[in-house]
Structures are given as C-alpha cells and as structure tokens.
Tab-separated table of C-alpha atoms and ligand atoms in Angstrom:
chain	number	residue	atom	x	y	z
A	1	MET	CA	-26.472	58.872	-36.977
A	2	ALA	CA	-24.519	60.897	-39.376
A	3	GLU	CA	-26.461	63.429	-41.534
A	4	THR	CA	-25.074	62.573	-44.873
A	5	LEU	CA	-23.697	59.252	-46.736
A	6	ARG	CA	-20.287	61.212	-47.048
A	7	GLU	CA	-19.924	61.573	-43.229
A	8	ALA	CA	-21.263	57.820	-42.588
A	9	VAL	CA	-18.486	56.689	-44.803
A	10	ALA	CA	-15.799	58.685	-43.277
A	11	THR	CA	-16.792	57.401	-39.917
A	12	ALA	CA	-16.965	53.743	-41.241
A	13	ALA	CA	-13.375	54.322	-42.772
A	14	ARG	CA	-11.940	54.556	-38.943
A	15	ARG	CA	-12.503	51.041	-38.726
A	16	ARG	CA	-10.820	47.854	-39.758
A	17	ARG	CA	-12.633	46.333	-42.746
A	18	LEU	CA	-13.462	42.664	-41.957
A	19	HIS	CA	-16.449	42.608	-44.566
A	20	MET	CA	-17.113	42.580	-48.297
A	21	PRO	CA	-16.073	43.880	-50.863
A	22	GLY	CA	-12.835	41.791	-51.307
A	23	HIS	CA	-10.494	44.612	-51.982
A	24	PHE	CA	-11.254	46.018	-48.385
A	25	GLY	CA	-10.690	49.642	-49.616
A	26	ARG	CA	-7.166	49.250	-50.714
A	27	THR	CA	-5.821	50.033	-54.317
A	28	PRO	CA	-4.871	46.693	-55.744
A	29	PRO	CA	-1.846	46.853	-58.323
A	30	GLY	CA	-2.723	48.267	-61.599
A	31	GLY	CA	-6.192	49.653	-59.998
A	32	GLU	CA	-4.978	53.327	-59.443
A	33	GLY	CA	-7.427	55.922	-60.415
A	34	LEU	CA	-10.492	53.741	-59.590
A	35	PRO	CA	-12.728	54.762	-56.149
A	36	TRP	CA	-11.511	51.819	-53.904
A	37	SER	CA	-11.653	53.667	-50.681
A	38	LEU	CA	-15.327	54.972	-51.488
A	39	ASP	CA	-16.682	51.399	-52.278
A	40	TRP	CA	-18.300	49.792	-49.231
A	41	THR	CA	-21.151	47.673	-48.253
A	42	GLU	CA	-24.057	47.794	-45.805
A	43	VAL	CA	-21.927	48.048	-42.690
A	44	GLU	CA	-23.107	49.970	-39.294
A	45	GLY	CA	-23.997	53.519	-40.258
A	46	LEU	CA	-24.067	53.118	-44.183
A	47	ASP	CA	-27.756	52.171	-44.400
A	48	ASN	CA	-29.578	49.532	-46.582
A	49	LEU	CA	-30.944	50.877	-50.007
A	50	ALA	CA	-33.399	48.161	-50.266
A	51	ASP	CA	-34.965	49.153	-46.894
A	52	PRO	CA	-33.567	52.625	-45.990
A	53	ARG	CA	-34.067	54.035	-42.642
A	54	GLY	CA	-30.850	55.986	-42.044
A	55	VAL	CA	-28.711	57.795	-44.300
A	56	LEU	CA	-29.995	56.611	-47.320
A	57	LYS	CA	-33.421	57.447	-46.340
A	58	ALA	CA	-32.547	60.954	-45.536
A	59	LEU	CA	-30.809	61.022	-48.875
A	60	ALA	CA	-34.139	59.799	-50.676
A	61	GLU	CA	-36.071	62.618	-48.716
A	62	ARG	CA	-33.295	65.326	-49.758
A	63	ALA	CA	-33.952	64.116	-53.690
A	64	ALA	CA	-37.562	64.417	-53.261
A	65	ALA	CA	-37.363	67.930	-51.923
A	66	ALA	CA	-34.649	68.915	-54.469
A	67	PHE	CA	-37.279	68.219	-57.334
A	68	GLY	CA	-40.586	69.291	-55.351
A	69	ALA	CA	-41.703	65.709	-55.296
A	70	GLY	CA	-43.838	63.965	-52.537
A	71	ARG	CA	-41.174	60.815	-52.435
A	72	ALA	CA	-38.062	59.784	-54.294
A	73	TRP	CA	-36.398	56.202	-54.813
A	74	VAL	CA	-32.587	56.491	-55.222
A	75	SER	CA	-31.144	54.067	-58.172
A	76	VAL	CA	-27.809	52.474	-58.697
A	77	GLN	CA	-29.443	50.826	-61.652
A	78	GLY	CA	-29.867	53.774	-64.186
A	79	ALA	CA	-33.237	54.792	-65.415
A	80	THR	CA	-34.165	51.155	-66.020
A	81	LEU	CA	-34.758	50.418	-62.133
A	82	PRO	CA	-37.388	53.265	-61.948
A	83	VAL	CA	-39.183	52.364	-64.988
A	84	LEU	CA	-39.513	48.753	-64.386
A	85	ALA	CA	-40.447	49.309	-60.280
A	86	GLY	CA	-42.570	52.251	-61.050
A	87	ILE	CA	-44.806	50.820	-63.735
A	88	VAL	CA	-44.774	47.216	-62.366
A	89	GLY	CA	-45.585	48.686	-58.844
A	90	VAL	CA	-48.231	50.797	-60.140
A	91	ALA	CA	-50.264	48.617	-62.935
A	92	PRO	CA	-52.905	46.518	-61.608
A	93	ALA	CA	-53.045	42.629	-62.380
A	94	GLY	CA	-53.591	41.813	-66.022
A	95	GLY	CA	-53.826	45.672	-66.471
A	96	ARG	CA	-53.119	47.485	-69.941
A	97	LEU	CA	-50.706	50.028	-70.499
A	98	VAL	CA	-50.598	52.686	-73.330
A	99	ALA	CA	-47.238	53.412	-74.223
A	100	GLU	CA	-45.260	55.652	-77.130
A	101	ARG	CA	-43.652	53.199	-79.726
A	102	LEU	CA	-40.470	55.305	-79.160
A	103	ALA	CA	-40.202	53.867	-75.198
A	104	HIS	CA	-36.779	52.640	-74.191
A	105	ARG	CA	-36.900	48.895	-74.045
A	106	SER	CA	-37.475	48.920	-69.995
A	107	VAL	CA	-40.979	49.716	-70.651
A	108	LEU	CA	-41.565	46.481	-72.877
A	109	ALA	CA	-39.690	44.491	-69.788
A	110	ALA	CA	-41.963	46.037	-67.233
A	111	ALA	CA	-44.897	44.882	-69.465
A	112	LEU	CA	-43.525	41.612	-69.749
A	113	LEU	CA	-42.946	41.318	-65.991
A	114	ALA	CA	-46.290	42.403	-64.962
A	115	ASP	CA	-48.085	40.311	-67.671
A	116	LEU	CA	-49.649	43.879	-69.119
A	117	ASP	CA	-51.502	44.462	-72.522
A	118	VAL	CA	-49.875	47.280	-74.442
A	119	ASP	CA	-51.442	49.797	-76.601
A	120	TRP	CA	-48.667	51.068	-78.506
A	121	LEU	CA	-48.754	54.758	-80.193
A	122	PRO	CA	-46.923	54.508	-83.344
A	123	ALA	CA	-43.825	56.333	-83.616
A	124	ARG	CA	-43.965	59.431	-85.632
A	125	TRP	CA	-41.078	60.007	-88.086
A	126	ASP	CA	-39.565	63.005	-89.322
A	127	GLN	CA	-39.283	62.082	-93.068
A	128	ASP	CA	-36.200	64.355	-93.796
A	129	TRP	CA	-34.047	63.463	-90.711
A	130	GLY	CA	-35.080	59.965	-90.058
A	131	ILE	CA	-35.723	60.486	-86.563
A	132	ALA	CA	-38.455	59.554	-84.321
A	133	LEU	CA	-40.366	62.731	-82.994
A	134	PRO	CA	-42.466	62.886	-79.927
A	135	THR	CA	-45.876	62.023	-80.155
A	136	ASP	CA	-48.531	64.662	-80.728
A	137	PRO	CA	-50.562	65.285	-77.709
A	138	ALA	CA	-53.727	64.952	-79.660
A	139	ALA	CA	-52.561	61.066	-80.784
A	140	TRP	CA	-53.423	59.878	-77.119
A	141	ALA	CA	-57.224	60.525	-77.839
A	142	ALA	CA	-57.147	57.442	-80.140
A	143	HIS	CA	-55.885	55.185	-77.644
A	144	GLY	CA	-56.991	53.984	-74.154
A	145	PRO	CA	-58.677	53.322	-71.834
A	146	ALA	CA	-55.629	51.851	-70.045
A	147	ASP	CA	-54.446	51.853	-66.421
A	148	VAL	CA	-51.098	53.116	-67.016
A	149	ALA	CA	-49.943	55.728	-69.749
A	150	VAL	CA	-46.084	55.960	-70.236
A	151	VAL	CA	-44.600	58.998	-71.854
A	152	THR	CA	-41.113	59.583	-72.885
A	153	LEU	CA	-40.267	63.171	-72.443
A	154	PRO	CA	-38.023	64.445	-73.612
A	155	THR	CA	-36.989	62.054	-76.464
A	156	TYR	CA	-33.129	61.012	-76.660
A	157	GLU	CA	-32.323	63.875	-79.058
A	158	GLY	CA	-34.060	66.517	-76.475
A	159	LEU	CA	-37.247	67.037	-78.020
A	160	ALA	CA	-40.625	67.437	-76.535
A	161	HIS	CA	-44.015	68.851	-76.786
A	162	PRO	CA	-44.974	71.160	-73.900
A	163	ALA	CA	-45.532	69.009	-70.898
A	164	ALA	CA	-49.082	70.162	-69.720
A	165	ALA	CA	-50.366	69.145	-72.920
A	166	VAL	CA	-48.784	65.903	-73.009
A	167	VAL	CA	-49.856	64.888	-69.707
A	168	ALA	CA	-53.223	66.183	-70.349
A	169	GLY	CA	-53.267	64.017	-73.603
A	170	ALA	CA	-52.010	60.841	-71.615
A	171	ARG	CA	-54.433	61.384	-68.679
A	172	ALA	CA	-57.205	61.114	-71.094
A	173	ALA	CA	-56.139	57.656	-71.895
A	174	ALA	CA	-55.228	56.424	-68.426
A	175	PRO	CA	-55.771	57.497	-64.984
A	176	ARG	CA	-51.942	57.101	-64.054
A	177	VAL	CA	-49.530	59.032	-66.124
A	178	PHE	CA	-45.853	57.667	-65.791
A	179	VAL	CA	-43.190	59.937	-67.440
A	180	ASP	CA	-39.993	58.364	-68.546
A	181	ALA	CA	-37.520	61.754	-68.339
A	182	ALA	CA	-34.240	59.783	-68.319
A	183	HIS	CA	-32.918	62.478	-70.124
A	184	GLY	CA	-34.473	65.403	-68.467
A	185	SER	CA	-33.114	65.406	-64.875
A	186	HIS	CA	-31.556	69.072	-65.861
A	187	TRP	CA	-34.870	70.631	-66.905
A	188	GLY	CA	-35.979	73.284	-64.258
A	189	ARG	CA	-32.586	73.926	-62.832
A	190	ALA	CA	-32.223	77.341	-64.672
A	191	PRO	CA	-34.800	79.745	-66.324
A	192	GLY	CA	-33.232	78.854	-69.665
A	193	LEU	CA	-34.042	75.281	-69.320
A	194	PRO	CA	-37.391	73.803	-70.058
A	195	PRO	CA	-39.705	73.532	-66.901
A	196	HIS	CA	-39.044	70.265	-64.901
A	197	VAL	CA	-41.815	67.934	-66.013
A	198	LEU	CA	-43.320	67.374	-62.424
A	199	ALA	CA	-44.696	70.938	-62.962
A	200	ALA	CA	-47.042	69.499	-65.489
A	201	ARG	CA	-48.288	66.985	-62.721
A	202	PRO	CA	-47.837	63.801	-63.914
A	203	ASP	CA	-47.982	60.835	-61.131
A	204	PHE	CA	-44.349	59.266	-61.618
A	205	VAL	CA	-41.313	60.602	-62.996
A	206	ALA	CA	-38.188	58.483	-63.990
A	207	HIS	CA	-34.657	59.952	-64.364
A	208	GLY	CA	-31.290	58.922	-65.336
A	209	LEU	CA	-28.911	61.005	-63.710
A	210	HIS	CA	-25.735	60.569	-65.699
A	211	LYS	CA	-26.938	61.345	-68.757
A	212	THR	CA	-27.097	65.085	-68.534
A	213	GLU	CA	-25.576	65.844	-65.312
A	214	PRO	CA	-22.395	65.398	-63.362
A	215	VAL	CA	-23.381	61.971	-61.937
A	216	LEU	CA	-21.653	58.636	-62.128
A	217	THR	CA	-23.205	56.435	-64.857
A	218	GLN	CA	-25.801	54.183	-63.832
A	219	THR	CA	-27.503	56.481	-61.280
A	220	GLY	CA	-31.174	57.228	-61.520
A	221	LEU	CA	-34.326	58.481	-59.573
A	222	LEU	CA	-37.789	57.718	-59.425
A	223	LEU	CA	-39.899	60.540	-58.330
A	224	ALA	CA	-43.786	60.280	-57.130
A	225	ARG	CA	-45.796	63.348	-57.217
A	226	ASP	CA	-47.923	62.046	-54.309
A	227	GLY	CA	-45.834	60.402	-51.532
A	228	GLU	CA	-48.374	57.875	-50.581
A	229	ALA	CA	-50.250	56.259	-53.571
A	230	ASP	CA	-48.784	52.868	-54.430
A	231	ALA	CA	-45.379	53.511	-52.378
A	232	GLU	CA	-45.535	50.257	-50.563
A	233	ARG	CA	-45.935	48.405	-53.785
A	234	ILE	CA	-43.145	50.210	-55.524
A	235	ALA	CA	-40.881	49.771	-52.525
A	236	GLU	CA	-41.355	45.871	-52.727
A	237	TRP	CA	-40.829	45.769	-56.379
A	238	TRP	CA	-37.636	48.069	-55.722
A	239	ARG	CA	-36.411	45.544	-53.398
A	240	ARG	CA	-37.284	42.509	-55.559
A	241	LEU	CA	-35.552	44.157	-58.947
A	242	GLY	CA	-32.888	46.078	-57.364
A	243	THR	CA	-29.328	44.535	-56.509
A	244	SER	CA	-28.759	43.716	-53.126
A	245	SER	CA	-24.980	45.069	-53.408
A	246	PRO	CA	-25.731	48.759	-54.063
A	247	SER	CA	-22.606	50.637	-55.308
A	248	TYR	CA	-21.466	53.421	-52.826
A	249	PRO	CA	-19.268	55.324	-55.238
A	250	LEU	CA	-22.630	55.785	-57.319
A	251	LEU	CA	-24.659	56.710	-53.976
A	252	LEU	CA	-22.095	59.342	-53.087
A	253	SER	CA	-22.030	61.085	-56.451
A	254	ILE	CA	-26.131	61.072	-56.465
A	255	GLU	CA	-25.734	62.738	-52.783
A	256	ARG	CA	-23.236	65.215	-54.001
A	257	TYR	CA	-25.587	66.122	-56.697
A	258	ILE	CA	-28.946	66.267	-54.903
A	259	ASP	CA	-27.140	68.675	-52.470
A	260	ALA	CA	-25.840	70.737	-55.426
A	261	ARG	CA	-29.198	70.977	-57.062
A	262	ARG	CA	-30.683	72.103	-53.763
A	263	ARG	CA	-28.184	75.024	-53.690
A	264	ASP	CA	-27.741	76.553	-57.131
A	265	ALA	CA	-28.413	76.127	-61.009
A	266	GLY	CA	-25.242	74.101	-61.428
A	267	GLY	CA	-24.041	76.452	-64.495
A	268	TRP	CA	-27.063	75.608	-66.481
A	269	ASP	CA	-27.788	79.426	-66.965
A	270	GLU	CA	-24.353	79.771	-68.767
A	271	LEU	CA	-24.747	76.763	-70.590
A	272	CYS	CA	-28.063	77.760	-72.107
A	273	GLU	CA	-26.571	80.800	-73.348
A	274	LEU	CA	-23.549	78.926	-74.686
A	275	ALA	CA	-25.970	76.437	-76.605
A	276	ARG	CA	-27.761	79.582	-78.125
A	277	GLY	CA	-24.533	80.598	-79.362
A	278	VAL	CA	-23.307	77.090	-80.493
A	279	ARG	CA	-26.735	76.534	-82.295
A	280	ALA	CA	-26.239	79.820	-84.182
A	281	GLU	CA	-22.678	79.310	-85.180
A	282	ALA	CA	-23.681	75.818	-86.671
A	283	GLU	CA	-26.443	77.244	-88.678
A	284	ARG	CA	-24.076	80.106	-89.967
A	285	GLN	CA	-22.037	77.171	-91.089
A	286	GLY	CA	-24.810	75.962	-93.259
A	287	PHE	CA	-26.103	73.163	-90.798
A	288	ALA	CA	-29.913	72.451	-90.094
A	289	VAL	CA	-29.982	72.026	-86.186
A	290	LEU	CA	-32.824	69.495	-85.034
A	291	GLN	CA	-33.475	71.394	-82.058
A	292	THR	CA	-33.751	74.796	-83.618
A	293	GLU	CA	-36.201	73.518	-86.247
A	294	TRP	CA	-38.056	71.896	-83.532
A	295	GLU	CA	-38.431	74.837	-81.517
A	296	ARG	CA	-39.197	77.061	-84.221
A	297	ALA	CA	-42.202	74.674	-84.999
A	298	GLY	CA	-43.449	75.504	-81.467
A	299	GLY	CA	-41.751	72.291	-79.635
A	300	VAL	CA	-39.665	72.415	-76.639
A	301	ALA	CA	-35.968	71.226	-77.127
A	302	ASP	CA	-33.117	70.637	-74.595
A	303	PRO	CA	-30.161	72.892	-74.950
A	304	ALA	CA	-28.126	70.026	-73.911
A	305	LYS	CA	-28.440	68.397	-77.180
A	306	LEU	CA	-27.164	69.475	-80.638
A	307	THR	CA	-27.973	67.228	-83.708
A	308	LEU	CA	-26.613	68.574	-87.022
A	309	PHE	CA	-28.064	67.361	-90.440
A	310	GLY	CA	-25.479	65.761	-92.938
A	311	HIS	CA	-23.857	62.454	-93.606
A	312	GLY	CA	-23.806	61.246	-90.109
A	313	PRO	CA	-20.759	58.755	-90.768
A	314	GLU	CA	-18.943	61.723	-92.483
A	315	LEU	CA	-19.687	64.074	-90.045
A	316	ALA	CA	-18.532	61.467	-87.148
A	317	ARG	CA	-15.253	60.634	-89.115
A	318	ARG	CA	-14.497	64.533	-89.150
A	319	LEU	CA	-15.168	65.282	-85.807
A	320	ARG	CA	-13.058	62.222	-84.417
A	321	ALA	CA	-10.357	63.583	-86.823
A	322	ALA	CA	-10.736	66.986	-84.781
A	323	GLY	CA	-9.925	64.708	-81.479
A	324	ALA	CA	-13.720	64.690	-80.286
A	325	GLU	CA	-16.377	61.832	-79.894
A	326	PRO	CA	-20.032	62.455	-80.694
A	327	GLU	CA	-22.919	61.051	-78.355
A	328	ALA	CA	-25.054	59.224	-81.588
A	329	VAL	CA	-24.455	58.940	-85.305
A	330	GLY	CA	-27.450	58.339	-87.767
A	331	LEU	CA	-27.420	57.924	-91.394
A	332	ARG	CA	-28.441	61.639	-91.844
A	333	TRP	CA	-27.471	63.120	-88.739
A	334	LEU	CA	-24.967	63.446	-85.809
A	335	THR	CA	-25.795	64.334	-82.084
A	336	MET	CA	-23.521	65.730	-79.322
A	337	VAL	CA	-24.107	66.592	-75.851
A	338	LEU	CA	-23.402	69.866	-74.102
A	339	GLY	CA	-23.055	70.546	-70.403
A	340	PRO	CA	-21.660	72.713	-67.895
A	341	ALA	CA	-19.223	70.337	-66.523
A	342	GLN	CA	-17.512	70.138	-70.049
A	343	ASP	CA	-15.730	73.163	-69.714
A	344	LEU	CA	-15.890	74.367	-73.343
A	345	THR	CA	-16.247	77.854	-74.653
A	346	LEU	CA	-18.016	79.157	-77.562
A	347	ALA	CA	-14.594	79.863	-79.091
A	348	ASP	CA	-13.663	75.809	-78.749
A	349	TRP	CA	-17.073	75.047	-80.274
A	350	ARG	CA	-16.603	77.146	-83.279
A	351	HIS	CA	-13.364	75.319	-83.636
A	352	LEU	CA	-15.024	71.777	-83.448
A	353	LEU	CA	-17.902	72.887	-85.960
A	354	ALA	CA	-15.279	74.463	-88.220
A	355	ASN	CA	-13.807	70.934	-88.501
A	356	LEU	CA	-17.151	69.654	-89.315
A	357	GLY	CA	-18.323	71.928	-92.224
A	358	PRO	CA	-19.340	72.216	-94.941
A	359	PRO	CA	-21.958	70.127	-94.335
A	360	PRO	CA	-21.586	66.843	-96.200
A	361	PRO	CA	-24.754	65.688	-98.342
A	362	PRO	CA	-26.717	63.141	-96.678
A	363	PRO	CA	-27.058	59.698	-98.071
A	364	PRO	CA	-30.864	59.084	-99.269
A	365	LEU	CA	-33.056	57.654	-96.271
A	366	PRO	CA	-34.186	54.264	-96.422
A	367	GLU	CA	-37.973	54.119	-96.404
A	368	LEU	CA	-39.313	54.455	-92.542
A	369	PRO	CA	-40.957	51.528	-91.021
A	370	PRO	CA	-44.334	50.945	-91.464
A	371	HIS	CA	-47.211	51.271	-89.113
A	372	PRO	CA	-47.296	48.559	-86.487
A	373	GLY	CA	-49.546	45.633	-86.912
A	374	PRO	CA	-52.521	45.087	-84.292
A	375	MET	CA	-51.702	43.164	-80.914
A	376	ARG	CA	-52.737	39.743	-80.779
A	377	LEU	CA	-51.560	38.697	-77.604
A	378	SER	CA	-50.014	40.293	-74.515
A	379	PRO	CA	-46.195	40.685	-74.642
A	380	ARG	CA	-45.883	38.135	-72.142
A	381	ALA	CA	-48.559	35.606	-73.380
A	382	ALA	CA	-46.184	35.688	-76.610
A	383	ASP	CA	-42.980	35.710	-74.751
A	384	ARG	CA	-44.327	32.290	-72.743
A	385	ALA	CA	-45.805	30.637	-75.750
A	386	ARG	CA	-43.661	28.320	-77.788
A	387	TRP	CA	-41.586	29.912	-80.369
A	388	ARG	CA	-40.411	28.840	-83.773
A	389	ARG	CA	-38.187	30.772	-86.455
A	390	VAL	CA	-39.747	31.239	-89.731
A	391	ALA	CA	-38.132	33.070	-92.828
A	392	LEU	CA	-39.049	36.707	-93.484
A	393	ARG	CA	-40.774	35.923	-96.574
A	394	GLU	CA	-43.208	33.359	-94.570
A	395	ALA	CA	-43.755	35.998	-91.705
A	396	ALA	CA	-46.967	38.014	-92.539
A	397	GLY	CA	-49.810	37.360	-90.619
A	398	LEU	CA	-48.193	35.385	-87.898
A	399	VAL	CA	-47.691	36.789	-84.417
A	400	ALA	CA	-44.200	37.990	-83.455
A	401	ALA	CA	-42.575	36.148	-80.394
A	402	ARG	CA	-39.549	38.665	-79.920
A	403	ALA	CA	-39.149	42.657	-80.663
A	404	VAL	CA	-37.531	43.137	-84.077
A	405	THR	CA	-35.339	46.171	-83.726
A	406	PRO	CA	-33.324	47.882	-86.579
A	407	TYR	CA	-30.144	49.846	-85.044
A	408	PRO	CA	-30.050	52.589	-85.667
A	409	PRO	CA	-32.645	53.858	-84.610
A	410	GLY	CA	-33.291	51.408	-81.980
A	411	ILE	CA	-37.088	51.502	-82.205
A	412	PRO	CA	-39.046	48.274	-82.677
A	413	VAL	CA	-40.690	47.575	-85.918
A	414	ILE	CA	-42.423	44.636	-84.413
A	415	MET	CA	-43.334	44.024	-80.584
A	416	PRO	CA	-43.993	40.765	-79.173
A	417	GLY	CA	-47.500	39.902	-79.680
A	418	GLU	CA	-48.133	41.738	-82.622
A	419	GLU	CA	-49.441	40.246	-85.833
A	420	ILE	CA	-46.392	40.906	-88.191
A	421	SER	CA	-47.923	42.802	-91.227
A	422	ALA	CA	-46.962	42.059	-94.991
A	423	ALA	CA	-45.577	45.744	-95.041
A	424	ALA	CA	-43.250	45.185	-92.093
A	425	ALA	CA	-42.045	42.005	-93.263
A	426	ALA	CA	-41.177	43.287	-96.684
A	427	TRP	CA	-39.569	46.394	-95.208
A	428	LEU	CA	-37.477	44.345	-92.836
A	429	ALA	CA	-36.446	41.823	-95.791
A	430	HIS	CA	-35.408	44.991	-97.656
A	431	HIS	CA	-33.328	46.060	-94.779
A	432	VAL	CA	-31.639	42.843	-93.830
A	433	GLY	CA	-30.716	42.236	-97.622
A	434	ALA	CA	-29.175	45.664	-97.672
A	435	GLY	CA	-26.953	44.738	-94.761
A	436	LEU	CA	-28.479	47.029	-92.045
A	437	SER	CA	-28.360	45.377	-88.630
A	438	VAL	CA	-31.468	44.285	-87.251
A	439	GLU	CA	-31.681	42.616	-83.593
A	440	GLY	CA	-34.436	39.918	-83.425
A	441	VAL	CA	-33.659	38.741	-86.961
A	442	GLU	CA	-31.162	35.717	-87.277
A	443	GLU	CA	-30.155	34.040	-90.339
A	444	GLY	CA	-32.764	35.600	-92.393
A	445	GLY	CA	-35.680	34.592	-90.110
A	446	LEU	CA	-37.618	35.980	-86.878
A	447	TRP	CA	-39.147	34.384	-83.973
A	448	VAL	CA	-42.964	34.039	-83.959
A	449	VAL	CA	-45.393	32.291	-81.939
A	450	ALA	CA	-45.696	28.450	-82.761
B	1	LIG	C1	-35.839	57.086	-72.717
B	1	LIG	C2	-34.825	55.953	-71.841
B	1	LIG	N1	-35.409	55.530	-70.848
B	1	LIG	C3	-34.759	54.693	-69.881
B	1	LIG	C4	-33.423	54.446	-70.322
B	1	LIG	C5	-32.917	53.420	-69.510
B	1	LIG	O1	-31.658	54.296	-68.734
B	1	LIG	P1	-30.350	53.460	-68.261
B	1	LIG	O2	-29.495	53.310	-69.371
B	1	LIG	O3	-29.940	54.637	-67.276
B	1	LIG	O4	-30.996	52.393	-67.298
B	1	LIG	C6	-32.849	55.059	-71.492
B	1	LIG	C7	-31.391	54.912	-71.683
B	1	LIG	O5	-30.814	55.107	-72.638
B	1	LIG	C8	-33.459	55.972	-72.010
B	1	LIG	O6	-33.105	56.610	-73.403
C-alpha cells in the first residue's frame, strides 16, 4: 500500500482510466488551470472516505496526531459536515442542546436532523461596532442542563474568551462540549497564536481548514479528544451525511496541509509579528481595531483578522479602488484576513491602509436585535408542523416555523420553535421598512406554525 494519498494517486495515474469522472483526467477545451489530472474516484489504492481503511485512514490518523487528538475525520464538505455529524452522532435521541445564538446555521441544521430541543444563549452585541461578541463564560451558568453544549470559538472576527474558561462554563451546562472552531485551525501553530482549543479539553472540535490556512475551499476536520467515545455513531453519520463522491484535489490539499503542520509553524511566527505591525499602523492612522480593543479588554484575538471601525461600505469602496478585496463589510466596520501565504509585507499593508484613511465616520447603528423569545417547540416540531404566513404586525405571540435572519450580520433574530416577541416583530418591521435584507421575511410576512 502507498503511504500517502499523493503516492497512491501517482500509482493510479499509470493505469488507463476506465472509470468516473467523465473527464478521465484530461483537460477539456477551456478547462486549463483546473486540477483535472488530480481528480479521481475510489479506484484500487485510493481508499474510500466513507469507510477508510488505506491511505485515507492513514491520513485521518496523521491529522489526529498533528492536532494531538484521539481521532480525526477528514471532510470535503467544509466545517458543515463536522458540525452536523459531530452533534447528531453525539446527542441522544430527543436530547437537548445548549448553544450560542451566534452559532453557524449548521448547528440549527443538526438540531433539526436529530430532533433536539435547543436552549439558546442570546448573542451579546457590541453596541458601538454592531458586532456579536463571544458569550461571556459566566453566561453558561444560567443555561442547561443539556446533553451537548456547542461553543463557537473563535468568532468570525477571530474573538474569543480564554478557552479554558469557556469550556469549563459550557461543561457546567452539559456533559459534552463541542467546539465549532471553523475559524481556528491555525491556532496553536506558533507561540504568537492563541493555543489550539483542544488544550482546553473539549470533547469535539470542528475545523474549516480553508478559512485561514492554505488548503482548498470546502475542506475541514472533526477532531475527537477521546478516540473511542461515540466514534462508531459519528462514523455512521459521516457516511449518511457525506457525499459518496469525495473530491481528491480537496483530499490532496488536506494531506499537504497535515504533513506541513506536523513539520513546522507554516510562517505563522512571522505572520504574528506582521499582524502586530499592521494593527499598530492602522491605529496610527486613527482607526480603532476590533481585535486590539478586545485584547486590551482581556480577551483573545486572532492575528489573522483585522477589523477596522468606520463607514464600512465607504471603506470597502476605497479598498477596492486600491485593487484589494475585503473579507466582509458591515455598516460600521470592514474585516480583512491576513495569512502567511498572502506574501504581503508591512510596507504593502502600509500602502493599503494609507488608501483607507482617514477613517470615514460610520453611519448610525440601527437598534440591535431584542432578546430572543421563549422556545415553545423544538426546531424540528416547528419545521414539521403546518406553516402559514402572517404579516409582521400580526406575528407577536405566534411560534416561528423558520429562522428569520437579517443579513448582515447573519445571526437569526427568531429561530424555528421560538415564540415571536412583540419587540422582535416591531424590530423586524422597522428593518424591513428601511429596506434591509432579512432572510425569512417574504412580502412583509414570515412563516409561523399554523
Ligand atoms: C463558525 C462557523 N462554523 C461553521 C461554518 C461552516 O463552514 P463551511 O462553510 O466550511 O462548511 C462556518 C462558515 O462560515 C462558520 O463561520
């Protein structure tokens, strides 16, 4: 057996291809620059991701070793599959989840799939920036008991509380702690980065590899601290929810990353130093930097994220005029991503930042969403019930059938199964009236349980 997937692919390439995919490894006209020759299927020697016994099993074992985990599952469906299979595989039938309201929508999807009740911790907003902050570790004490606690660490903007306090807080609410670290796979690679979240001893960690590391988009990992617990049920759900046609270019990019991660810090030492310089330069130009403010308040922030305060759309316009594209734009902020593979120097960043300044004054922030109403049904019961659409002005007191999510920031104001409060209905009516985009509101109405 070949030791690595790369060797196994080289061996397979010596045989004539009488199998899928339909391009047979040849570049079709106009397809130059795409990885046709690396695109395979589960032929002899290339193993089966749904039931790995050869090179893909060895890859998962190297991935677990690279992160110090007991077991790893390799995903070509981003962090979404690790979140889904991890939560569904671990939660007992009819169980209860406790999760932060700023969780990615895959957490709600897991609750729907496994028919779990959810106890949501309300999002905590920064009133000035209009950004959801990590949940205070002490907030978990008012929630639970549940079967699984789902923590998002770090947030999209790279913010976190110290992981040990968060995991301890979540553990008091539920015996199993699942950390969605989609944005934190690089943590722990260099002394300047925050420690990897497994050091805080949660039970499971989900990563999206492509978000901050040089790995192809749609790659991810599920890590289990203990290699045995629930492993068979997770593996079964991985098979059920995973594609039966995994992408070998994605798998090869995961292999390259895992082997590199075991060897060295991948340039993150230098990146941490660069990030310090970039943040200081932004402040010198008069910008407030979210990550620096958060660290000054005692929090942990990712050097890979840079969020500047100001008129977001105007900052984005200036950045694009300077030939660069941001990661995300809000009303009062703009976020950019830094990484070792970017190959930008401090001088390059100075030049980019010079194009952004002086900070354009931000527009007023619309009132932030009110606290969620009580959960009257499980998300699944609300989803399976008969639905009807009602006008926003008639929605107060009814039970929502679908999530209602203003975008940005993409955090639901109402979840399926939740009683719609008068405050939430009024807040939504105001935002829809102001022309803001709200997923789940159509023609001025939203879906409720009939
Ligand atoms: C916190 C969090 N978890 C999970 C996901 C899902 O990751 P993916 O898009 O790789 O499936 C995302 C995506 O942005 C995310 O931000």
